[in-house]
Amino acid sequence: MLNLLKTLLLSVLLWSSWAQATQLTATRLWPSSDYTRITLESPQPLAHKYFSLATPGRLVIDLEGIEPGPALDALVGQLAADDPYIAAIRVGMNRPGVMRVVLDLKRAVKPSIFPLQPLAQYGHRLVIDLYPLDGTPQAAVPAPVAPTPKPTAPQYKRLITVAIDAGHGGEDPGALGAAGSREKDITLALAKKLKQKIDAQDNMRAVLTRDGDYFVPLAQRVSKARAAQADLFMSIHADAFIKPHARGSSVFALSESGATSTAARWLAKKENDADLIGGINIDVKDPSLKRTLIDLTQTSTINDSMKVGHAVLKQIGGINTLHKNYVEQAGFAVLKAPDIPSILVETAFISNPEEEKRLNDPDYQDKLVDAIVEGVKTYFDKHPLTAPARLTRNP
């Protein structure tokens, strides 16, 4: 009789566990050279435990109250063979009411696993970030290398490095157009074209803060520019506004005080919310981040930003309507490098159907890129000593 009661009690407990179990609503995998991110999305908070195993290296995540479903099954199929950190993904029932996800690793990693509250189009999320244990990404930012001089090329005193920041990415799609265009895709396409155009210049080279569809926190974008010893930081965007008829290109610099317009204030807040949407672990205490955010409003750097912004805006005005005919200012977090002139280029409003169509036109993209590069060249021709001399060509 006692054994029967125990069996019945166990059955009730198991039934209760399964009754409360739910399926994940979505899974996403974002590989990059810096880190690989897995996002598990659920209609309710995800209770979890995790641990690591060696020889071979594995990371094990147990999801409590989760049952099998198509979203979890789809995670395995999202893994690409060239993922820098994950060799394989295995999913299965560990015990009643607990799903186990096993990540077979290609190298030693430092996992960062944290929850995110529902925001925008997302529900409850559990984020699994895999960073290299030794702190070295699979493909680090290349050191500046002077190009081989051409026989008749002018003798430049230094190589100008431009950091190009494609706005948004990964979990953060940015603004959405009426026809379904995503800001993160347009900015990446423009950034790659910009890099190609700048690299073709005799005295310039470009580095990208992201070269694929993955999320980079705002402060890390700034850190990447500084690590590359950038002479200029350009963040590329194609934003939306609350009114669909808003149109035109804009260039922004950091503001020491308030925004120069209501639209500038609105756009800055929207862009600064990117970390909330993309998802960062706010419990991480990064001393380098603290140093980066100290003394954000150095007057000389902002003055240089205004000058290069004006040069770029003037060139863009030749191919597109300008939203404002002057460089606007606002508190964009991504422009807060204290020692690098930084501008944010709003190429057009993706929320305007006509401009959304132009932003997807390769010919228009080429014209826009040409205009931006011409503006950058004009600035450095007029202010050749603004950037410190880092590399020289052979005489």
mmCIF file of C-alpha atoms in Angstrom:
data_model
loop_
_atom_site.group_PDB
_atom_site.id
_atom_site.type_symbol
_atom_site.label_atom_id
_atom_site.label_comp_id
_atom_site.label_asym_id
_atom_site.label_seq_id
_atom_site.Cartn_x
_atom_site.Cartn_y
_atom_site.Cartn_z
ATOM 1 C CA MET A 1 0.000 0.000 0.000
ATOM 2 C CA LEU A 2 2.816 2.396 0.875
ATOM 3 C CA ASN A 3 4.582 1.657 -2.402
ATOM 4 C CA LEU A 4 1.350 2.323 -4.296
ATOM 5 C CA LEU A 5 0.966 5.718 -2.624
ATOM 6 C CA LYS A 6 4.571 6.578 -3.469
ATOM 7 C CA THR A 7 3.985 5.606 -7.082
ATOM 8 C CA LEU A 8 0.820 7.715 -7.273
ATOM 9 C CA LEU A 9 2.556 10.690 -5.656
ATOM 10 C CA LEU A 10 5.453 10.436 -8.084
ATOM 11 C CA SER A 11 3.041 10.251 -11.006
ATOM 12 C CA VAL A 12 1.257 13.380 -9.808
ATOM 13 C CA LEU A 13 4.539 15.242 -9.461
ATOM 14 C CA LEU A 14 5.668 14.191 -12.916
ATOM 15 C CA TRP A 15 2.306 15.147 -14.421
ATOM 16 C CA SER A 16 2.479 18.517 -12.696
ATOM 17 C CA SER A 17 5.977 19.095 -14.051
ATOM 18 C CA TRP A 18 4.916 18.290 -17.591
ATOM 19 C CA ALA A 19 1.722 20.333 -17.262
ATOM 20 C CA GLN A 20 3.827 23.400 -16.507
ATOM 21 C CA ALA A 21 6.365 22.709 -19.249
ATOM 22 C CA THR A 22 6.381 24.901 -22.310
ATOM 23 C CA GLN A 23 8.077 25.080 -25.671
ATOM 24 C CA LEU A 24 10.557 27.703 -26.756
ATOM 25 C CA THR A 25 9.085 30.208 -29.193
ATOM 26 C CA ALA A 26 12.333 30.882 -31.056
ATOM 27 C CA THR A 27 16.045 30.075 -31.122
ATOM 28 C CA ARG A 28 18.732 32.091 -32.870
ATOM 29 C CA LEU A 29 22.438 31.582 -33.395
ATOM 30 C CA TRP A 30 24.770 34.480 -34.284
ATOM 31 C CA PRO A 31 28.392 33.485 -35.034
ATOM 32 C CA SER A 32 31.209 36.025 -35.355
ATOM 33 C CA SER A 33 34.957 36.143 -34.923
ATOM 34 C CA ASP A 34 34.549 38.023 -31.618
ATOM 35 C CA TYR A 35 32.092 35.611 -30.033
ATOM 36 C CA THR A 36 29.181 33.321 -30.801
ATOM 37 C CA ARG A 37 25.756 34.068 -29.370
ATOM 38 C CA ILE A 38 22.817 31.720 -28.887
ATOM 39 C CA THR A 39 19.452 33.165 -27.937
ATOM 40 C CA LEU A 40 16.626 31.050 -26.533
ATOM 41 C CA GLU A 41 13.250 32.776 -26.419
ATOM 42 C CA SER A 42 10.278 31.732 -24.319
ATOM 43 C CA PRO A 43 6.874 33.108 -23.249
ATOM 44 C CA GLN A 44 8.063 32.843 -19.621
ATOM 45 C CA PRO A 45 11.398 33.232 -17.783
ATOM 46 C CA LEU A 46 13.795 30.366 -18.479
ATOM 47 C CA ALA A 47 15.057 28.551 -15.382
ATOM 48 C CA HIS A 48 18.437 27.056 -16.201
ATOM 49 C CA LYS A 49 21.685 25.587 -14.930
ATOM 50 C CA TYR A 50 24.938 25.111 -16.798
ATOM 51 C CA PHE A 51 28.366 23.553 -16.390
ATOM 52 C CA SER A 52 31.464 22.863 -18.476
ATOM 53 C CA LEU A 53 33.208 19.604 -19.295
ATOM 54 C CA ALA A 54 36.714 19.001 -20.616
ATOM 55 C CA THR A 55 38.339 16.474 -22.995
ATOM 56 C CA PRO A 56 36.477 17.051 -25.198
ATOM 57 C CA GLY A 57 35.349 20.551 -24.350
ATOM 58 C CA ARG A 58 31.621 20.930 -23.881
ATOM 59 C CA LEU A 59 29.185 23.408 -22.399
ATOM 60 C CA VAL A 60 26.006 21.882 -20.977
ATOM 61 C CA ILE A 61 22.844 23.938 -20.389
ATOM 62 C CA ASP A 62 19.844 22.388 -18.636
ATOM 63 C CA LEU A 63 16.520 24.112 -19.313
ATOM 64 C CA GLU A 64 13.912 23.449 -16.642
ATOM 65 C CA GLY A 65 10.245 23.283 -17.568
ATOM 66 C CA ILE A 66 10.979 23.108 -21.296
ATOM 67 C CA GLU A 67 9.644 20.393 -23.564
ATOM 68 C CA PRO A 68 10.703 19.425 -27.101
ATOM 69 C CA GLY A 69 9.459 21.611 -29.938
ATOM 70 C CA PRO A 70 10.291 22.883 -33.424
ATOM 71 C CA ALA A 71 12.108 26.006 -32.202
ATOM 72 C CA LEU A 72 14.552 23.954 -30.124
ATOM 73 C CA ASP A 73 14.999 21.432 -32.938
ATOM 74 C CA ALA A 74 15.780 24.292 -35.327
ATOM 75 C CA LEU A 75 18.767 25.366 -33.241
ATOM 76 C CA VAL A 76 20.825 22.396 -34.439
ATOM 77 C CA GLY A 77 20.213 23.302 -38.071
ATOM 78 C CA GLN A 78 21.391 26.881 -37.575
ATOM 79 C CA LEU A 79 24.966 25.839 -36.805
ATOM 80 C CA ALA A 80 27.377 26.436 -39.677
ATOM 81 C CA ALA A 81 30.510 24.343 -40.193
ATOM 82 C CA ASP A 82 32.695 27.448 -39.989
ATOM 83 C CA ASP A 83 31.388 28.622 -36.606
ATOM 84 C CA PRO A 84 34.537 29.755 -34.748
ATOM 85 C CA TYR A 85 33.571 28.260 -31.388
ATOM 86 C CA ILE A 86 30.924 25.506 -31.727
ATOM 87 C CA ALA A 87 31.605 22.164 -33.415
ATOM 88 C CA ALA A 88 28.175 20.596 -32.808
ATOM 89 C CA ILE A 89 24.913 21.081 -30.926
ATOM 90 C CA ARG A 90 22.983 18.238 -29.325
ATOM 91 C CA VAL A 91 19.537 18.581 -27.780
ATOM 92 C CA GLY A 92 17.618 15.980 -25.796
ATOM 93 C CA MET A 93 15.559 15.173 -22.735
ATOM 94 C CA ASN A 94 17.832 14.774 -19.709
ATOM 95 C CA ARG A 95 15.065 13.890 -17.254
ATOM 96 C CA PRO A 96 11.349 14.644 -16.969
ATOM 97 C CA GLY A 97 10.798 18.380 -17.253
ATOM 98 C CA VAL A 98 14.439 19.182 -18.122
ATOM 99 C CA MET A 99 15.798 19.640 -21.655
ATOM 100 C CA ARG A 100 19.555 19.484 -22.072
ATOM 101 C CA VAL A 101 21.506 21.453 -24.687
ATOM 102 C CA VAL A 102 25.102 20.326 -25.205
ATOM 103 C CA LEU A 103 27.547 22.497 -27.135
ATOM 104 C CA ASP A 104 30.616 20.634 -28.412
ATOM 105 C CA LEU A 105 33.373 23.253 -28.516
ATOM 106 C CA LYS A 106 36.205 23.856 -30.970
ATOM 107 C CA ARG A 107 38.278 25.805 -28.438
ATOM 108 C CA ALA A 108 38.234 26.776 -24.779
ATOM 109 C CA VAL A 109 35.608 29.439 -24.134
ATOM 110 C CA LYS A 110 34.458 31.738 -21.383
ATOM 111 C CA PRO A 111 30.645 31.534 -21.320
ATOM 112 C CA SER A 112 28.431 34.453 -20.309
ATOM 113 C CA ILE A 113 24.847 33.318 -19.749
ATOM 114 C CA PHE A 114 22.197 35.813 -18.689
ATOM 115 C CA PRO A 115 18.439 36.487 -19.005
ATOM 116 C CA LEU A 116 16.777 39.423 -20.753
ATOM 117 C CA GLN A 117 13.322 40.743 -20.000
ATOM 118 C CA PRO A 118 10.737 41.078 -22.791
ATOM 119 C CA LEU A 119 11.421 44.078 -24.997
ATOM 120 C CA ALA A 120 10.130 45.285 -28.351
ATOM 121 C CA GLN A 121 9.233 42.210 -30.445
ATOM 122 C CA TYR A 122 11.041 39.795 -28.123
ATOM 123 C CA GLY A 123 9.751 37.713 -25.228
ATOM 124 C CA HIS A 124 11.815 36.369 -22.342
ATOM 125 C CA ARG A 125 15.298 35.530 -23.604
ATOM 126 C CA LEU A 126 18.188 33.486 -22.285
ATOM 127 C CA VAL A 127 21.433 34.618 -23.937
ATOM 128 C CA ILE A 128 24.464 32.340 -24.182
ATOM 129 C CA ASP A 129 27.607 34.180 -25.268
ATOM 130 C CA LEU A 130 30.786 32.199 -25.927
ATOM 131 C CA TYR A 131 33.971 34.287 -25.735
ATOM 132 C CA PRO A 132 37.503 32.956 -26.334
ATOM 133 C CA LEU A 133 39.057 31.962 -23.032
ATOM 134 C CA ASP A 134 42.381 33.602 -23.914
ATOM 135 C CA GLY A 135 40.640 36.814 -24.981
ATOM 136 C CA THR A 136 41.863 36.485 -28.570
ATOM 137 C CA PRO A 137 39.145 36.406 -31.251
ATOM 138 C CA GLN A 138 39.497 34.057 -34.176
ATOM 139 C CA ALA A 139 40.171 37.043 -36.443
ATOM 140 C CA ALA A 140 41.590 40.030 -34.588
ATOM 141 C CA VAL A 141 41.561 43.555 -35.981
ATOM 142 C CA PRO A 142 44.600 43.760 -38.271
ATOM 143 C CA ALA A 143 47.374 46.123 -37.301
ATOM 144 C CA PRO A 144 47.918 49.128 -39.554
ATOM 145 C CA VAL A 145 50.144 48.236 -42.462
ATOM 146 C CA ALA A 146 51.370 50.819 -44.907
ATOM 147 C CA PRO A 147 50.427 49.960 -48.497
ATOM 148 C CA THR A 148 53.148 49.309 -51.040
ATOM 149 C CA PRO A 149 53.857 52.624 -52.729
ATOM 150 C CA LYS A 150 53.145 52.928 -56.420
ATOM 151 C CA PRO A 151 55.995 54.233 -58.641
ATOM 152 C CA THR A 152 54.333 57.610 -59.280
ATOM 153 C CA ALA A 153 52.260 57.815 -56.068
ATOM 154 C CA PRO A 154 52.595 60.918 -53.829
ATOM 155 C CA GLN A 155 54.665 60.475 -50.666
ATOM 156 C CA TYR A 156 52.169 60.519 -47.792
ATOM 157 C CA LYS A 157 53.383 61.172 -44.267
ATOM 158 C CA ARG A 158 50.869 58.848 -42.639
ATOM 159 C CA LEU A 159 48.250 56.226 -43.296
ATOM 160 C CA ILE A 160 44.745 57.354 -42.334
ATOM 161 C CA THR A 161 42.644 54.699 -40.581
ATOM 162 C CA VAL A 162 38.845 54.960 -40.742
ATOM 163 C CA ALA A 163 36.678 52.799 -38.481
ATOM 164 C CA ILE A 164 33.344 52.067 -40.154
ATOM 165 C CA ASP A 165 30.514 51.038 -37.870
ATOM 166 C CA ALA A 166 27.527 49.316 -39.471
ATOM 167 C CA GLY A 167 24.670 50.151 -37.118
ATOM 168 C CA HIS A 168 22.690 47.427 -35.317
ATOM 169 C CA GLY A 169 23.063 43.711 -36.175
ATOM 170 C CA GLY A 170 22.143 40.287 -34.850
ATOM 171 C CA GLU A 171 19.402 40.457 -32.225
ATOM 172 C CA ASP A 172 18.991 44.147 -33.001
ATOM 173 C CA PRO A 173 17.490 44.611 -36.496
ATOM 174 C CA GLY A 174 17.315 48.384 -36.201
ATOM 175 C CA ALA A 175 14.525 50.236 -37.967
ATOM 176 C CA LEU A 176 12.168 48.397 -40.304
ATOM 177 C CA GLY A 177 10.922 49.728 -43.630
ATOM 178 C CA ALA A 178 7.397 49.427 -44.972
ATOM 179 C CA ALA A 179 8.588 46.904 -47.567
ATOM 180 C CA GLY A 180 10.324 44.819 -44.915
ATOM 181 C CA SER A 181 13.882 46.161 -45.236
ATOM 182 C CA ARG A 182 15.964 45.917 -42.086
ATOM 183 C CA GLU A 183 18.326 48.695 -41.121
ATOM 184 C CA LYS A 184 21.024 46.242 -40.026
ATOM 185 C CA ASP A 185 21.204 44.750 -43.553
ATOM 186 C CA ILE A 186 21.397 48.095 -45.331
ATOM 187 C CA THR A 187 24.044 49.498 -43.002
ATOM 188 C CA LEU A 188 26.223 46.399 -43.396
ATOM 189 C CA ALA A 189 25.983 46.556 -47.201
ATOM 190 C CA LEU A 190 26.954 50.235 -47.153
ATOM 191 C CA ALA A 191 29.774 49.647 -44.647
ATOM 192 C CA LYS A 192 31.329 46.936 -46.813
ATOM 193 C CA LYS A 193 31.186 49.188 -49.869
ATOM 194 C CA LEU A 194 32.692 52.030 -47.870
ATOM 195 C CA LYS A 195 35.560 49.821 -46.743
ATOM 196 C CA GLN A 196 36.256 48.724 -50.306
ATOM 197 C CA LYS A 197 36.264 52.335 -51.511
ATOM 198 C CA ILE A 198 38.469 53.622 -48.687
ATOM 199 C CA ASP A 199 40.934 50.734 -49.020
ATOM 200 C CA ALA A 200 41.334 51.722 -52.679
ATOM 201 C CA GLN A 201 42.729 55.127 -51.644
ATOM 202 C CA ASP A 202 46.514 55.435 -51.624
ATOM 203 C CA ASN A 203 46.758 56.857 -48.104
ATOM 204 C CA MET A 204 43.763 55.314 -46.341
ATOM 205 C CA ARG A 205 42.555 52.024 -44.926
ATOM 206 C CA ALA A 206 39.296 50.992 -43.268
ATOM 207 C CA VAL A 207 38.320 48.567 -40.504
ATOM 208 C CA LEU A 208 34.796 47.354 -39.761
ATOM 209 C CA THR A 209 33.334 47.081 -36.271
ATOM 210 C CA ARG A 210 31.247 44.190 -37.589
ATOM 211 C CA ASP A 211 31.537 42.323 -40.890
ATOM 212 C CA GLY A 212 28.488 40.090 -40.491
ATOM 213 C CA ASP A 213 25.034 39.833 -38.977
ATOM 214 C CA TYR A 214 25.818 39.839 -35.267
ATOM 215 C CA PHE A 215 25.358 42.201 -32.342
ATOM 216 C CA VAL A 216 28.169 44.423 -31.056
ATOM 217 C CA PRO A 217 27.491 46.496 -27.901
ATOM 218 C CA LEU A 218 27.892 50.229 -28.376
ATOM 219 C CA ALA A 219 30.904 50.572 -26.081
ATOM 220 C CA GLN A 220 32.688 47.694 -27.863
ATOM 221 C CA ARG A 221 32.250 49.496 -31.176
ATOM 222 C CA VAL A 222 34.138 52.441 -29.713
ATOM 223 C CA SER A 223 36.773 50.129 -28.211
ATOM 224 C CA LYS A 224 37.344 48.438 -31.571
ATOM 225 C CA ALA A 225 37.955 51.805 -33.219
ATOM 226 C CA ARG A 226 40.494 52.743 -30.562
ATOM 227 C CA ALA A 227 42.217 49.339 -30.800
ATOM 228 C CA ALA A 228 42.636 49.934 -34.541
ATOM 229 C CA GLN A 229 44.142 53.378 -33.803
ATOM 230 C CA ALA A 230 41.421 54.970 -35.911
ATOM 231 C CA ASP A 231 41.752 58.566 -37.062
ATOM 232 C CA LEU A 232 38.011 58.735 -37.744
ATOM 233 C CA PHE A 233 34.965 56.788 -36.547
ATOM 234 C CA MET A 234 31.877 56.685 -38.779
ATOM 235 C CA SER A 235 28.655 54.999 -37.683
ATOM 236 C CA ILE A 236 26.288 54.251 -40.581
ATOM 237 C CA HIS A 237 22.511 54.177 -40.084
ATOM 238 C CA ALA A 238 19.227 54.270 -41.974
ATOM 239 C CA ASP A 239 16.746 55.135 -39.276
ATOM 240 C CA ALA A 240 12.992 55.548 -38.981
ATOM 241 C CA PHE A 241 10.923 58.367 -37.587
ATOM 242 C CA ILE A 242 7.438 58.505 -36.125
ATOM 243 C CA LYS A 243 6.210 60.259 -39.294
ATOM 244 C CA PRO A 244 6.551 58.233 -42.534
ATOM 245 C CA HIS A 245 7.014 61.347 -44.678
ATOM 246 C CA ALA A 246 10.247 62.291 -42.858
ATOM 247 C CA ARG A 247 13.068 62.156 -45.392
ATOM 248 C CA GLY A 248 16.598 63.210 -46.145
ATOM 249 C CA SER A 249 20.143 62.467 -45.029
ATOM 250 C CA SER A 250 21.692 63.764 -41.813
ATOM 251 C CA VAL A 251 25.081 63.831 -40.124
ATOM 252 C CA PHE A 252 25.439 63.927 -36.342
ATOM 253 C CA ALA A 253 28.250 64.639 -33.913
ATOM 254 C CA LEU A 254 28.339 64.276 -30.139
ATOM 255 C CA SER A 255 26.756 67.038 -28.090
ATOM 256 C CA GLU A 256 28.298 68.458 -24.922
ATOM 257 C CA SER A 257 24.858 69.463 -23.698
ATOM 258 C CA GLY A 258 21.434 68.998 -25.265
ATOM 259 C CA ALA A 259 20.343 67.835 -28.696
ATOM 260 C CA THR A 260 20.049 70.410 -31.476
ATOM 261 C CA SER A 261 16.521 69.333 -32.440
ATOM 262 C CA THR A 262 13.619 67.212 -31.294
ATOM 263 C CA ALA A 263 14.384 64.682 -34.038
ATOM 264 C CA ALA A 264 18.029 64.499 -32.950
ATOM 265 C CA ARG A 265 17.008 63.829 -29.353
ATOM 266 C CA TRP A 266 14.518 61.166 -30.456
ATOM 267 C CA LEU A 267 17.010 59.427 -32.750
ATOM 268 C CA ALA A 268 19.758 59.471 -30.115
ATOM 269 C CA LYS A 269 17.503 57.832 -27.539
ATOM 270 C CA LYS A 270 16.420 55.237 -30.071
ATOM 271 C CA GLU A 271 19.998 54.383 -31.056
ATOM 272 C CA ASN A 272 21.173 54.318 -27.437
ATOM 273 C CA ASP A 273 18.505 51.716 -26.680
ATOM 274 C CA ALA A 274 20.308 49.311 -29.029
ATOM 275 C CA ASP A 275 22.079 47.607 -26.118
ATOM 276 C CA LEU A 276 18.719 46.897 -24.482
ATOM 277 C CA ILE A 277 17.410 45.276 -27.658
ATOM 278 C CA GLY A 278 20.609 43.518 -28.679
ATOM 279 C CA GLY A 279 21.191 42.367 -25.125
ATOM 280 C CA ILE A 280 24.296 42.850 -22.967
ATOM 281 C CA ASN A 281 25.162 41.373 -19.595
ATOM 282 C CA ILE A 282 24.846 44.382 -17.300
ATOM 283 C CA ASP A 283 26.521 42.498 -14.446
ATOM 284 C CA VAL A 284 29.885 42.580 -16.227
ATOM 285 C CA LYS A 285 32.262 45.136 -14.710
ATOM 286 C CA ASP A 286 34.699 46.189 -17.427
ATOM 287 C CA PRO A 287 37.385 48.660 -16.298
ATOM 288 C CA SER A 288 38.302 49.509 -19.892
ATOM 289 C CA LEU A 289 34.677 50.453 -20.523
ATOM 290 C CA LYS A 290 34.820 52.779 -17.542
ATOM 291 C CA ARG A 291 37.925 54.459 -18.922
ATOM 292 C CA THR A 292 36.338 54.788 -22.347
ATOM 293 C CA LEU A 293 33.326 56.580 -20.918
ATOM 294 C CA ILE A 294 35.362 59.063 -18.872
ATOM 295 C CA ASP A 295 35.624 62.616 -20.176
ATOM 296 C CA LEU A 296 33.236 62.033 -23.061
ATOM 297 C CA THR A 297 32.945 65.594 -24.202
ATOM 298 C CA GLN A 298 36.427 66.781 -25.055
ATOM 299 C CA THR A 299 35.875 69.995 -26.930
ATOM 300 C CA SER A 300 38.683 69.566 -29.440
ATOM 301 C CA THR A 301 37.474 66.126 -30.538
ATOM 302 C CA ILE A 302 33.918 67.360 -30.971
ATOM 303 C CA ASN A 303 35.160 70.329 -32.991
ATOM 304 C CA ASP A 304 36.998 67.972 -35.331
ATOM 305 C CA SER A 305 33.879 65.817 -35.552
ATOM 306 C CA MET A 306 31.863 68.851 -36.608
ATOM 307 C CA LYS A 307 34.386 69.674 -39.345
ATOM 308 C CA VAL A 308 34.466 66.207 -40.871
ATOM 309 C CA GLY A 309 30.685 65.982 -40.479
ATOM 310 C CA HIS A 310 30.254 69.201 -42.445
ATOM 311 C CA ALA A 311 32.528 67.925 -45.236
ATOM 312 C CA VAL A 312 30.589 64.657 -45.507
ATOM 313 C CA LEU A 313 27.182 66.361 -45.309
ATOM 314 C CA LYS A 314 28.116 68.757 -48.127
ATOM 315 C CA GLN A 315 28.977 65.863 -50.429
ATOM 316 C CA ILE A 316 25.858 63.843 -49.537
ATOM 317 C CA GLY A 317 23.756 66.914 -50.330
ATOM 318 C CA GLY A 318 24.761 66.480 -53.961
ATOM 319 C CA ILE A 319 22.915 63.168 -54.289
ATOM 320 C CA ASN A 320 20.091 63.324 -51.734
ATOM 321 C CA THR A 321 17.850 65.767 -49.950
ATOM 322 C CA LEU A 322 19.269 66.856 -46.610
ATOM 323 C CA HIS A 323 17.070 66.555 -43.538
ATOM 324 C CA LYS A 324 19.041 69.461 -42.062
ATOM 325 C CA ASN A 325 21.651 71.509 -43.898
ATOM 326 C CA TYR A 326 23.971 71.539 -40.893
ATOM 327 C CA VAL A 327 25.615 68.934 -38.674
ATOM 328 C CA GLU A 328 23.281 68.129 -35.798
ATOM 329 C CA GLN A 329 24.394 67.129 -32.328
ATOM 330 C CA ALA A 330 22.976 64.757 -29.719
ATOM 331 C CA GLY A 331 24.117 62.331 -27.033
ATOM 332 C CA PHE A 332 24.752 59.273 -29.194
ATOM 333 C CA ALA A 333 26.571 56.700 -27.062
ATOM 334 C CA VAL A 334 28.402 55.284 -30.064
ATOM 335 C CA LEU A 335 30.102 58.656 -30.694
ATOM 336 C CA LYS A 336 31.653 58.875 -27.243
ATOM 337 C CA ALA A 337 35.285 58.092 -28.041
ATOM 338 C CA PRO A 338 37.106 60.886 -26.216
ATOM 339 C CA ASP A 339 40.065 60.957 -28.615
ATOM 340 C CA ILE A 340 38.672 60.079 -32.063
ATOM 341 C CA PRO A 341 36.620 62.438 -34.273
ATOM 342 C CA SER A 342 33.308 60.605 -34.626
ATOM 343 C CA ILE A 343 30.226 61.115 -36.775
ATOM 344 C CA LEU A 344 26.962 59.261 -37.253
ATOM 345 C CA VAL A 345 25.583 59.293 -40.798
ATOM 346 C CA GLU A 346 21.840 58.830 -41.209
ATOM 347 C CA THR A 347 21.918 57.862 -44.878
ATOM 348 C CA ALA A 348 18.139 58.239 -45.272
ATOM 349 C CA PHE A 349 14.887 57.386 -43.510
ATOM 350 C CA ILE A 350 14.022 53.738 -44.067
ATOM 351 C CA SER A 351 10.517 54.580 -42.822
ATOM 352 C CA ASN A 352 9.972 56.645 -45.978
ATOM 353 C CA PRO A 353 8.895 54.217 -48.775
ATOM 354 C CA GLU A 354 10.666 56.215 -51.473
ATOM 355 C CA GLU A 355 13.919 56.409 -49.556
ATOM 356 C CA GLU A 356 13.681 52.758 -48.514
ATOM 357 C CA LYS A 357 13.614 51.842 -52.206
ATOM 358 C CA ARG A 358 16.690 53.993 -52.910
ATOM 359 C CA LEU A 359 18.609 52.518 -49.993
ATOM 360 C CA ASN A 360 18.173 49.056 -51.536
ATOM 361 C CA ASP A 361 19.348 50.232 -54.976
ATOM 362 C CA PRO A 362 23.009 49.193 -55.560
ATOM 363 C CA ASP A 363 23.584 52.148 -57.902
ATOM 364 C CA TYR A 364 22.360 54.619 -55.286
ATOM 365 C CA GLN A 365 24.432 52.873 -52.629
ATOM 366 C CA ASP A 366 27.530 53.391 -54.793
ATOM 367 C CA LYS A 367 26.765 57.097 -55.241
ATOM 368 C CA LEU A 368 26.198 57.499 -51.510
ATOM 369 C CA VAL A 369 29.449 55.741 -50.664
ATOM 370 C CA ASP A 370 31.361 57.860 -53.183
ATOM 371 C CA ALA A 371 29.959 61.011 -51.605
ATOM 372 C CA ILE A 372 30.912 59.950 -48.072
ATOM 373 C CA VAL A 373 34.458 59.035 -49.116
ATOM 374 C CA GLU A 374 34.860 62.320 -50.981
ATOM 375 C CA GLY A 375 33.794 64.175 -47.845
ATOM 376 C CA VAL A 376 36.329 62.270 -45.735
ATOM 377 C CA LYS A 377 39.102 63.001 -48.235
ATOM 378 C CA THR A 378 38.187 66.692 -48.282
ATOM 379 C CA TYR A 379 38.409 66.867 -44.497
ATOM 380 C CA PHE A 380 41.825 65.221 -44.264
ATOM 381 C CA ASP A 381 43.157 67.321 -47.151
ATOM 382 C CA LYS A 382 42.252 70.457 -45.199
ATOM 383 C CA HIS A 383 43.258 69.110 -41.785
ATOM 384 C CA PRO A 384 46.244 66.809 -42.419
ATOM 385 C CA LEU A 385 47.691 67.229 -38.932
ATOM 386 C CA THR A 386 44.485 66.401 -37.024
ATOM 387 C CA ALA A 387 45.334 62.713 -36.962
ATOM 388 C CA PRO A 388 48.637 61.716 -35.319
ATOM 389 C CA ALA A 389 51.374 60.428 -37.602
ATOM 390 C CA ARG A 390 51.432 56.651 -37.110
ATOM 391 C CA LEU A 391 52.917 55.230 -40.284
ATOM 392 C CA THR A 392 55.034 56.663 -43.064
ATOM 393 C CA ARG A 393 55.653 55.611 -46.611
ATOM 394 C CA ASN A 394 59.146 54.980 -47.791
ATOM 395 C CA PRO A 395 60.655 58.021 -49.550
#
